[in-house]
GROMACS .gro file of C-alpha atoms in nm:
model
  361
    1MET     CA    1  -0.824   1.738   2.572
    2ALA     CA    2  -1.078   1.933   2.431
    3THR     CA    3  -1.065   2.050   2.074
    4THR     CA    4  -1.083   2.457   2.073
    5TYR     CA    5  -1.229   2.617   1.774
    6ARG     CA    6  -1.215   2.967   1.627
    7ILE     CA    7  -1.616   3.140   1.572
    8ALA     CA    8  -1.655   3.410   1.408
    9VAL     CA    9  -2.003   3.466   1.537
   10LEU     CA   10  -2.271   3.725   1.205
   11ALA     CA   11  -2.556   3.730   1.385
   12GLY     CA   12  -2.644   4.013   1.095
   13ASP     CA   13  -2.964   4.180   1.008
   14GLY     CA   14  -3.357   4.106   1.132
   15ILE     CA   15  -3.379   3.785   1.218
   16GLY     CA   16  -3.027   3.695   1.196
   17PRO     CA   17  -3.002   3.707   1.591
   18GLU     CA   18  -3.218   3.556   1.667
   19ILE     CA   19  -3.176   3.247   1.492
   20THR     CA   20  -2.803   3.310   1.606
   21ALA     CA   21  -2.829   3.257   1.992
   22VAL     CA   22  -3.059   2.872   1.916
   23ALA     CA   23  -2.781   2.776   1.691
   24LEU     CA   24  -2.543   2.867   1.938
   25ASP     CA   25  -2.676   2.706   2.267
   26VAL     CA   26  -2.681   2.357   1.953
   27LEU     CA   27  -2.338   2.396   1.926
   28ARG     CA   28  -2.217   2.417   2.347
   29ALA     CA   29  -2.483   2.157   2.418
   30ILE     CA   30  -2.306   1.890   2.187
   31ALA     CA   31  -1.962   2.052   2.329
   32PRO     CA   32  -1.861   1.880   2.547
   33ARG     CA   33  -2.027   1.529   2.417
   34PHE     CA   34  -1.765   1.565   2.161
   35ASP     CA   35  -1.459   1.671   2.364
   36LEU     CA   36  -1.512   2.008   2.188
   37GLU     CA   37  -1.483   2.413   2.329
   38PHE     CA   38  -1.610   2.686   2.132
   39ASP     CA   39  -1.498   3.013   2.120
   40PHE     CA   40  -1.763   3.191   1.961
   41VAL     CA   41  -1.691   3.555   1.842
   42PRO     CA   42  -1.901   3.805   1.782
   43ALA     CA   43  -1.873   4.023   1.429
   44LEU     CA   44  -2.022   4.332   1.266
   45VAL     CA   45  -2.156   4.257   0.939
   46GLY     CA   46  -2.438   4.405   0.607
   47GLY     CA   47  -2.683   4.619   0.744
   48CYS     CA   48  -2.582   4.607   1.147
   49ALA     CA   49  -2.267   4.751   1.033
   50ILE     CA   50  -2.395   5.022   0.792
   51ASP     CA   51  -2.573   5.118   1.133
   52ALA     CA   52  -2.205   5.094   1.339
   53VAL     CA   53  -1.873   5.205   1.109
   54GLY     CA   54  -2.143   5.311   0.789
   55GLU     CA   55  -1.946   5.018   0.533
   56PRO     CA   56  -2.185   4.655   0.503
   57LEU     CA   57  -1.800   4.485   0.590
   58PRO     CA   58  -1.539   4.632   0.828
   59ALA     CA   59  -1.165   4.547   0.794
   60ALA     CA   60  -1.202   4.452   1.183
   61THR     CA   61  -1.452   4.193   1.000
   62LEU     CA   62  -1.237   4.006   0.742
   63GLU     CA   63  -0.932   4.044   0.965
   64THR     CA   64  -1.129   3.785   1.247
   65CYS     CA   65  -1.221   3.567   0.945
   66ARG     CA   66  -0.933   3.493   0.860
   67GLN     CA   67  -0.776   3.429   1.185
   68SER     CA   68  -1.085   3.235   1.309
   69ASP     CA   69  -1.161   2.824   1.181
   70ALA     CA   70  -1.457   2.902   1.045
   71VAL     CA   71  -1.723   3.151   0.946
   72LEU     CA   72  -2.104   3.115   1.055
   73LEU     CA   73  -2.368   3.327   0.923
   74ALA     CA   74  -2.662   3.387   1.019
   75ALA     CA   75  -2.901   3.683   0.773
   76ILE     CA   76  -2.809   4.055   0.583
   77GLY     CA   77  -2.987   4.331   0.439
   78GLY     CA   78  -3.386   4.507   0.439
   79THR     CA   79  -3.623   4.717   0.281
   80GLN     CA   80  -3.393   5.014   0.528
   81TRP     CA   81  -3.066   4.997   0.303
   82ASP     CA   82  -3.183   4.886  -0.051
   83THR     CA   83  -3.196   5.321  -0.090
   84LEU     CA   84  -2.833   5.282  -0.042
   85PRO     CA   85  -2.539   5.348  -0.378
   86ARG     CA   86  -2.452   4.949  -0.423
   87HIS     CA   87  -2.151   4.978  -0.243
   88LEU     CA   88  -2.270   5.050   0.103
   89ARG     CA   89  -2.557   4.822  -0.008
   90PRO     CA   90  -2.581   4.503   0.309
   91GLU     CA   91  -2.519   4.218  -0.014
   92THR     CA   92  -2.185   4.436  -0.138
   93GLY     CA   93  -2.071   4.357   0.207
   94LEU     CA   94  -2.173   3.986   0.169
   95LEU     CA   95  -1.962   3.935  -0.202
   96ALA     CA   96  -1.677   4.086  -0.023
   97LEU     CA   97  -1.678   3.826   0.303
   98ARG     CA   98  -1.683   3.561   0.004
   99SER     CA   99  -1.420   3.670  -0.198
  100GLY     CA  100  -1.159   3.862   0.055
  101LEU     CA  101  -1.194   3.512   0.176
  102GLY     CA  102  -1.153   3.278  -0.144
  103LEU     CA  103  -1.403   3.181  -0.104
  104PHE     CA  104  -1.521   2.996  -0.486
  105ALA     CA  105  -1.755   2.685  -0.409
  106ASN     CA  106  -2.062   2.701  -0.224
  107LEU     CA  107  -2.177   2.347  -0.195
  108ARG     CA  108  -2.620   2.379  -0.129
  109PRO     CA  109  -2.780   2.041  -0.005
  110ALA     CA  110  -3.162   2.055  -0.063
  111LYS     CA  111  -3.274   1.753   0.061
  112VAL     CA  112  -3.660   1.684   0.203
  113PHE     CA  113  -3.726   1.529   0.585
  114PRO     CA  114  -4.011   1.267   0.475
  115GLN     CA  115  -4.216   1.402   0.828
  116LEU     CA  116  -4.260   1.769   0.631
  117ILE     CA  117  -4.357   1.615   0.279
  118HIS     CA  118  -4.640   1.760   0.238
  119ALA     CA  119  -4.508   2.148   0.338
  120SER     CA  120  -4.394   2.104   0.032
  121SER     CA  121  -4.652   2.277  -0.319
  122LEU     CA  122  -4.529   1.950  -0.461
  123LYS     CA  123  -4.669   1.621  -0.501
  124PRO     CA  124  -4.508   1.372  -0.226
  125GLN     CA  125  -4.463   1.113  -0.481
  126VAL     CA  126  -4.273   1.425  -0.699
  127ILE     CA  127  -4.050   1.438  -0.422
  128ALA     CA  128  -3.989   1.144  -0.246
  129GLY     CA  129  -3.690   1.026  -0.107
  130VAL     CA  130  -3.528   1.415  -0.292
  131ASP     CA  131  -3.103   1.431  -0.145
  132LEU     CA  132  -2.981   1.674  -0.394
  133MET     CA  133  -2.611   1.874  -0.344
  134VAL     CA  134  -2.642   2.220  -0.553
  135VAL     CA  135  -2.232   2.283  -0.593
  136ARG     CA  136  -2.195   2.666  -0.694
  137GLU     CA  137  -1.941   2.905  -0.883
  138LEU     CA  138  -1.957   3.145  -0.605
  139THR     CA  139  -1.613   3.470  -0.686
  140GLY     CA  140  -1.656   3.426  -1.090
  141GLY     CA  141  -1.867   3.413  -1.362
  142ILE     CA  142  -2.191   3.736  -1.474
  143TYR     CA  143  -2.168   3.857  -1.017
  144PHE     CA  144  -1.715   4.013  -1.053
  145GLY     CA  145  -1.690   3.958  -1.452
  146GLN     CA  146  -1.648   4.304  -1.605
  147PRO     CA  147  -1.693   4.541  -1.770
  148ARG     CA  148  -1.957   4.672  -1.581
  149GLY     CA  149  -2.218   4.947  -1.481
  150ILE     CA  150  -2.431   5.163  -1.612
  151PHE     CA  151  -2.314   5.404  -1.940
  152THR     CA  152  -2.430   5.664  -2.117
  153THR     CA  153  -2.371   5.585  -2.519
  154GLU     CA  154  -2.275   5.815  -2.845
  155THR     CA  155  -2.624   5.877  -2.928
  156GLY     CA  156  -2.715   6.034  -2.499
  157GLU     CA  157  -2.868   5.686  -2.457
  158GLN     CA  158  -2.814   5.514  -2.124
  159ARG     CA  159  -2.708   5.132  -2.172
  160GLY     CA  160  -2.665   4.895  -1.892
  161VAL     CA  161  -2.396   4.629  -1.871
  162ASN     CA  162  -2.187   4.286  -1.705
  163THR     CA  163  -2.041   4.009  -1.860
  164MET     CA  164  -1.984   3.693  -1.771
  165ALA     CA  165  -1.660   3.541  -1.786
  166TYR     CA  166  -1.490   3.251  -1.656
  167THR     CA  167  -1.120   3.139  -1.749
  168ALA     CA  168  -1.023   2.809  -1.771
  169THR     CA  169  -0.908   2.730  -1.404
  170GLU     CA  170  -1.205   2.890  -1.217
  171ILE     CA  171  -1.359   2.641  -1.401
  172ASP     CA  172  -1.058   2.310  -1.321
  173ARG     CA  173  -1.099   2.466  -0.960
  174ILE     CA  174  -1.547   2.425  -0.920
  175GLY     CA  175  -1.542   2.110  -1.108
  176ARG     CA  176  -1.280   1.952  -0.931
  177VAL     CA  177  -1.516   2.046  -0.574
  178ALA     CA  178  -1.795   1.917  -0.756
  179PHE     CA  179  -1.670   1.577  -0.790
  180GLU     CA  180  -1.532   1.513  -0.529
  181THR     CA  181  -1.841   1.587  -0.409
  182ALA     CA  182  -2.017   1.367  -0.607
  183ARG     CA  183  -1.738   1.084  -0.522
  184LYS     CA  184  -1.897   1.059  -0.206
  185ARG     CA  185  -2.259   1.100  -0.236
  186GLN     CA  186  -2.397   0.900  -0.531
  187GLY     CA  187  -2.148   0.847  -0.778
  188LYS     CA  188  -2.347   1.123  -1.026
  189LEU     CA  189  -2.264   1.467  -1.123
  190CYS     CA  190  -2.459   1.675  -1.388
  191SER     CA  191  -2.309   2.017  -1.476
  192VAL     CA  192  -2.549   2.280  -1.644
  193ASP     CA  193  -2.430   2.496  -1.896
  194LYS     CA  194  -2.666   2.720  -2.147
  195ALA     CA  195  -2.363   2.650  -2.441
  196ASN     CA  196  -2.628   2.633  -2.677
  197VAL     CA  197  -2.636   2.992  -2.638
  198LEU     CA  198  -2.350   3.134  -2.460
  199GLU     CA  199  -1.951   3.101  -2.530
  200VAL     CA  200  -1.830   3.107  -2.201
  201CYS     CA  201  -2.101   2.793  -2.079
  202GLN     CA  202  -1.886   2.596  -2.369
  203LEU     CA  203  -1.584   2.665  -2.271
  204TRP     CA  204  -1.776   2.544  -1.868
  205ARG     CA  205  -1.901   2.234  -2.047
  206ASP     CA  206  -1.544   2.094  -2.261
  207ARG     CA  207  -1.327   2.169  -1.923
  208LEU     CA  208  -1.616   1.949  -1.672
  209THR     CA  209  -1.570   1.630  -1.940
  210ALA     CA  210  -1.232   1.653  -2.031
  211LEU     CA  211  -1.232   1.698  -1.609
  212SER     CA  212  -1.439   1.406  -1.616
  213ALA     CA  213  -1.160   1.125  -1.725
  214GLU     CA  214  -0.952   1.196  -1.445
  215TYR     CA  215  -1.290   1.041  -1.219
  216PRO     CA  216  -1.355   0.718  -1.420
  217ASP     CA  217  -1.589   0.645  -1.096
  218VAL     CA  218  -1.867   0.926  -1.120
  219GLU     CA  219  -2.126   0.921  -1.431
  220LEU     CA  220  -2.041   1.290  -1.633
  221SER     CA  221  -2.432   1.383  -1.763
  222HIS     CA  222  -2.452   1.816  -1.941
  223LEU     CA  223  -2.812   2.050  -1.926
  224TYR     CA  224  -2.944   2.296  -2.036
  225VAL     CA  225  -2.975   2.571  -1.777
  226ASP     CA  226  -3.400   2.607  -1.925
  227ASN     CA  227  -3.443   2.249  -1.915
  228ALA     CA  228  -3.257   2.151  -1.586
  229ALA     CA  229  -3.495   2.437  -1.409
  230MET     CA  230  -3.787   2.241  -1.515
  231GLN     CA  231  -3.672   1.865  -1.466
  232LEU     CA  232  -3.637   1.955  -1.055
  233VAL     CA  233  -3.889   2.053  -1.093
  234ARG     CA  234  -4.044   1.817  -1.298
  235ALA     CA  235  -3.854   1.462  -1.148
  236PRO     CA  236  -3.623   1.631  -0.852
  237GLN     CA  237  -3.512   1.280  -0.735
  238GLN     CA  238  -3.299   1.164  -1.061
  239PHE     CA  239  -3.049   1.453  -0.940
  240ASP     CA  240  -2.673   1.367  -0.722
  241THR     CA  241  -2.474   1.558  -0.729
  242ILE     CA  242  -2.498   1.956  -0.943
  243VAL     CA  243  -2.266   2.212  -1.043
  244THR     CA  244  -2.318   2.502  -1.168
  245SER     CA  245  -2.193   2.890  -1.314
  246ASN     CA  246  -2.273   3.191  -1.013
  247LEU     CA  247  -2.599   3.316  -1.179
  248PHE     CA  248  -2.738   2.923  -1.260
  249GLY     CA  249  -2.683   2.791  -0.895
  250ASP     CA  250  -2.794   3.194  -0.760
  251ILE     CA  251  -3.183   3.056  -0.949
  252LEU     CA  252  -3.104   2.631  -0.927
  253SER     CA  253  -3.078   2.619  -0.598
  254ASP     CA  254  -3.324   2.828  -0.457
  255ILE     CA  255  -3.579   2.655  -0.722
  256ALA     CA  256  -3.404   2.374  -0.499
  257ALA     CA  257  -3.553   2.451  -0.176
  258MET     CA  258  -3.837   2.472  -0.274
  259LEU     CA  259  -3.886   2.137  -0.326
  260THR     CA  260  -3.802   2.079   0.043
  261GLY     CA  261  -4.131   2.296   0.153
  262SER     CA  262  -3.892   2.562   0.344
  263ILE     CA  263  -3.643   2.760   0.260
  264GLY     CA  264  -3.614   2.844   0.675
  265MET     CA  265  -3.464   2.390   0.644
  266LEU     CA  266  -3.184   2.520   0.423
  267PRO     CA  267  -2.797   2.509   0.499
  268SER     CA  268  -2.525   2.662   0.275
  269ALA     CA  269  -2.122   2.547   0.268
  270SER     CA  270  -1.874   2.797   0.123
  271LEU     CA  271  -1.479   2.636   0.100
  272GLY     CA  272  -1.168   2.798  -0.111
  273GLU     CA  273  -0.875   2.579  -0.144
  274SER     CA  274  -0.769   2.696   0.208
  275GLY     CA  275  -0.861   2.920   0.533
  276PRO     CA  276  -1.224   2.994   0.697
  277GLY     CA  277  -1.511   2.805   0.495
  278LEU     CA  278  -1.824   3.023   0.563
  279PHE     CA  279  -2.116   2.818   0.698
  280GLU     CA  280  -2.492   2.990   0.666
  281PRO     CA  281  -2.877   2.948   0.607
  282VAL     CA  282  -3.013   2.975   0.281
  283HIS     CA  283  -3.246   3.248   0.311
  284GLY     CA  284  -3.247   3.626   0.428
  285SER     CA  285  -3.328   3.854   0.648
  286ALA     CA  286  -3.666   3.743   0.723
  287PRO     CA  287  -3.751   4.118   0.834
  288ASP     CA  288  -4.113   4.140   0.873
  289ILE     CA  289  -4.099   3.855   1.137
  290ALA     CA  290  -3.837   3.986   1.313
  291GLY     CA  291  -3.793   4.041   1.678
  292GLN     CA  292  -4.104   3.810   1.671
  293ASN     CA  293  -4.003   3.450   1.864
  294LYS     CA  294  -4.173   3.339   1.413
  295ALA     CA  295  -3.791   3.300   1.275
  296ASN     CA  296  -3.658   2.899   1.196
  297PRO     CA  297  -3.362   2.860   1.364
  298LEU     CA  298  -3.362   2.515   1.164
  299ALA     CA  299  -3.192   2.592   0.844
  300MET     CA  300  -2.922   2.823   1.087
  301VAL     CA  301  -2.798   2.478   1.353
  302LEU     CA  302  -2.795   2.280   1.049
  303SER     CA  303  -2.530   2.534   0.897
  304ALA     CA  304  -2.384   2.492   1.276
  305ALA     CA  305  -2.397   2.142   1.158
  306MET     CA  306  -2.229   2.133   0.792
  307MET     CA  307  -1.903   2.344   0.987
  308LEU     CA  308  -1.859   2.041   1.185
  309ARG     CA  309  -1.820   1.781   0.953
  310TYR     CA  310  -1.721   2.079   0.719
  311GLY     CA  311  -1.458   2.329   0.839
  312LEU     CA  312  -1.415   2.115   1.180
  313ASN     CA  313  -1.404   1.732   1.007
  314GLN     CA  314  -1.638   1.675   1.324
  315PRO     CA  315  -1.894   1.455   1.113
  316ALA     CA  316  -1.983   1.264   1.394
  317ALA     CA  317  -2.094   1.536   1.596
  318ALA     CA  318  -2.263   1.693   1.314
  319GLN     CA  319  -2.479   1.348   1.270
  320ALA     CA  320  -2.542   1.424   1.614
  321ILE     CA  321  -2.712   1.800   1.580
  322GLU     CA  322  -2.906   1.593   1.253
  323GLU     CA  323  -3.023   1.320   1.454
  324ALA     CA  324  -3.138   1.574   1.658
  325ILE     CA  325  -3.361   1.771   1.514
  326THR     CA  326  -3.515   1.464   1.281
  327ALA     CA  327  -3.645   1.302   1.601
  328VAL     CA  328  -3.799   1.704   1.740
  329LEU     CA  329  -3.948   1.685   1.377
  330ASP     CA  330  -4.085   1.307   1.412
  331GLN     CA  331  -4.220   1.475   1.813
  332GLY     CA  332  -4.446   1.697   1.560
  333TYR     CA  333  -4.285   2.044   1.734
  334ARG     CA  334  -4.323   2.312   1.381
  335THR     CA  335  -4.241   2.596   1.340
  336GLY     CA  336  -4.516   2.831   1.137
  337ASP     CA  337  -4.346   2.810   0.812
  338LEU     CA  338  -4.317   2.432   0.842
  339MET     CA  339  -4.722   2.402   1.016
  340SER     CA  340  -4.899   2.170   0.931
  341GLU     CA  341  -5.206   1.948   1.045
  342GLY     CA  342  -5.177   1.776   1.406
  343CYS     CA  343  -4.892   1.891   1.453
  344THR     CA  344  -4.781   2.153   1.728
  345LEU     CA  345  -4.689   2.506   1.633
  346VAL     CA  346  -4.349   2.668   1.898
  347GLY     CA  347  -4.100   2.920   1.801
  348CYS     CA  348  -3.772   3.017   1.760
  349ARG     CA  349  -3.643   3.001   2.133
  350GLU     CA  350  -3.880   2.746   2.153
  351MET     CA  351  -3.750   2.508   1.896
  352GLY     CA  352  -3.378   2.535   2.000
  353ASN     CA  353  -3.505   2.460   2.391
  354LEU     CA  354  -3.636   2.096   2.201
  355LEU     CA  355  -3.361   2.072   2.017
  356ILE     CA  356  -3.058   2.134   2.360
  357LYS     CA  357  -3.356   1.807   2.576
  358GLU     CA  358  -3.315   1.642   2.230
  359LEU     CA  359  -2.864   1.669   2.248
  360SER     CA  360  -2.902   1.632   2.652
  361GLN     CA  361  -3.073   1.244   2.673
   0.00000   0.00000   0.00000
């Protein structure tokens, strides 16, 4: 008897529909081998939702996601929506989706594939063997803190305000996810803050240090965010698992992304305490290449693999997809963002077909 999973599919904007089609084909191809069945339920989010119903996260979409076993999201946004009021922009829909699903932990792996080591702008000896995970707090910090806004002072001058705030409970729960993640990896956790300047970060450091007593098998270290950014570029092999706040994680995970040579190779998972997780590529909607069969679908396919591993507890199926990607890269096939001398250029659909061929063998 096959195990059936209901998957909410949010293809979104730009290259989203193209890369989603590839990921769903790969999941359909892998399903029989592992006795799985998928019920894919499409829903609107982001710019396409704004165009269709006038808001970036329709209530029906959130309900579809809540009733699913996992949520697979491609990409949202585009310049045509940039002039809308903030509450109507595509990005607001994504923030509301994370909040509505109670997703507080974002896991972003950054792994250097040996076949792509020359795609990075850094020297091969600097990035060889890099395999790190950034655990980012997702629903607190400066992106959600109150008060926020642009106000007029008593003297008539405009003043912009955002508030960076964390409770001990919020810090502890992301800390536990990070310690558990490090425990499954190499047992090293680096907490990144700015405790020398920000009180909220002093509390962050205090709580992580207190939590470490519960995880004697995990080695905890601390770095200030400016030094962490420098070390990620200078000597990234030193890192295993990094845990940090929403704002710092947003920046550091993109730095980590470029170690790999292409943001088009990076998946992510967002998890809550219960309910479905959200699985999405790190890259954006790339409207400049949308509809041209140029997009790299591998981050989306790797996000589907993360869904299998972290959301559906199907690690063998996840590994089969990851091995298929490695095999296709070994054969020298590359999308434009990964292209290098001696390799064969393929489009989005062709890359998907190559993966399916590999999975069928």
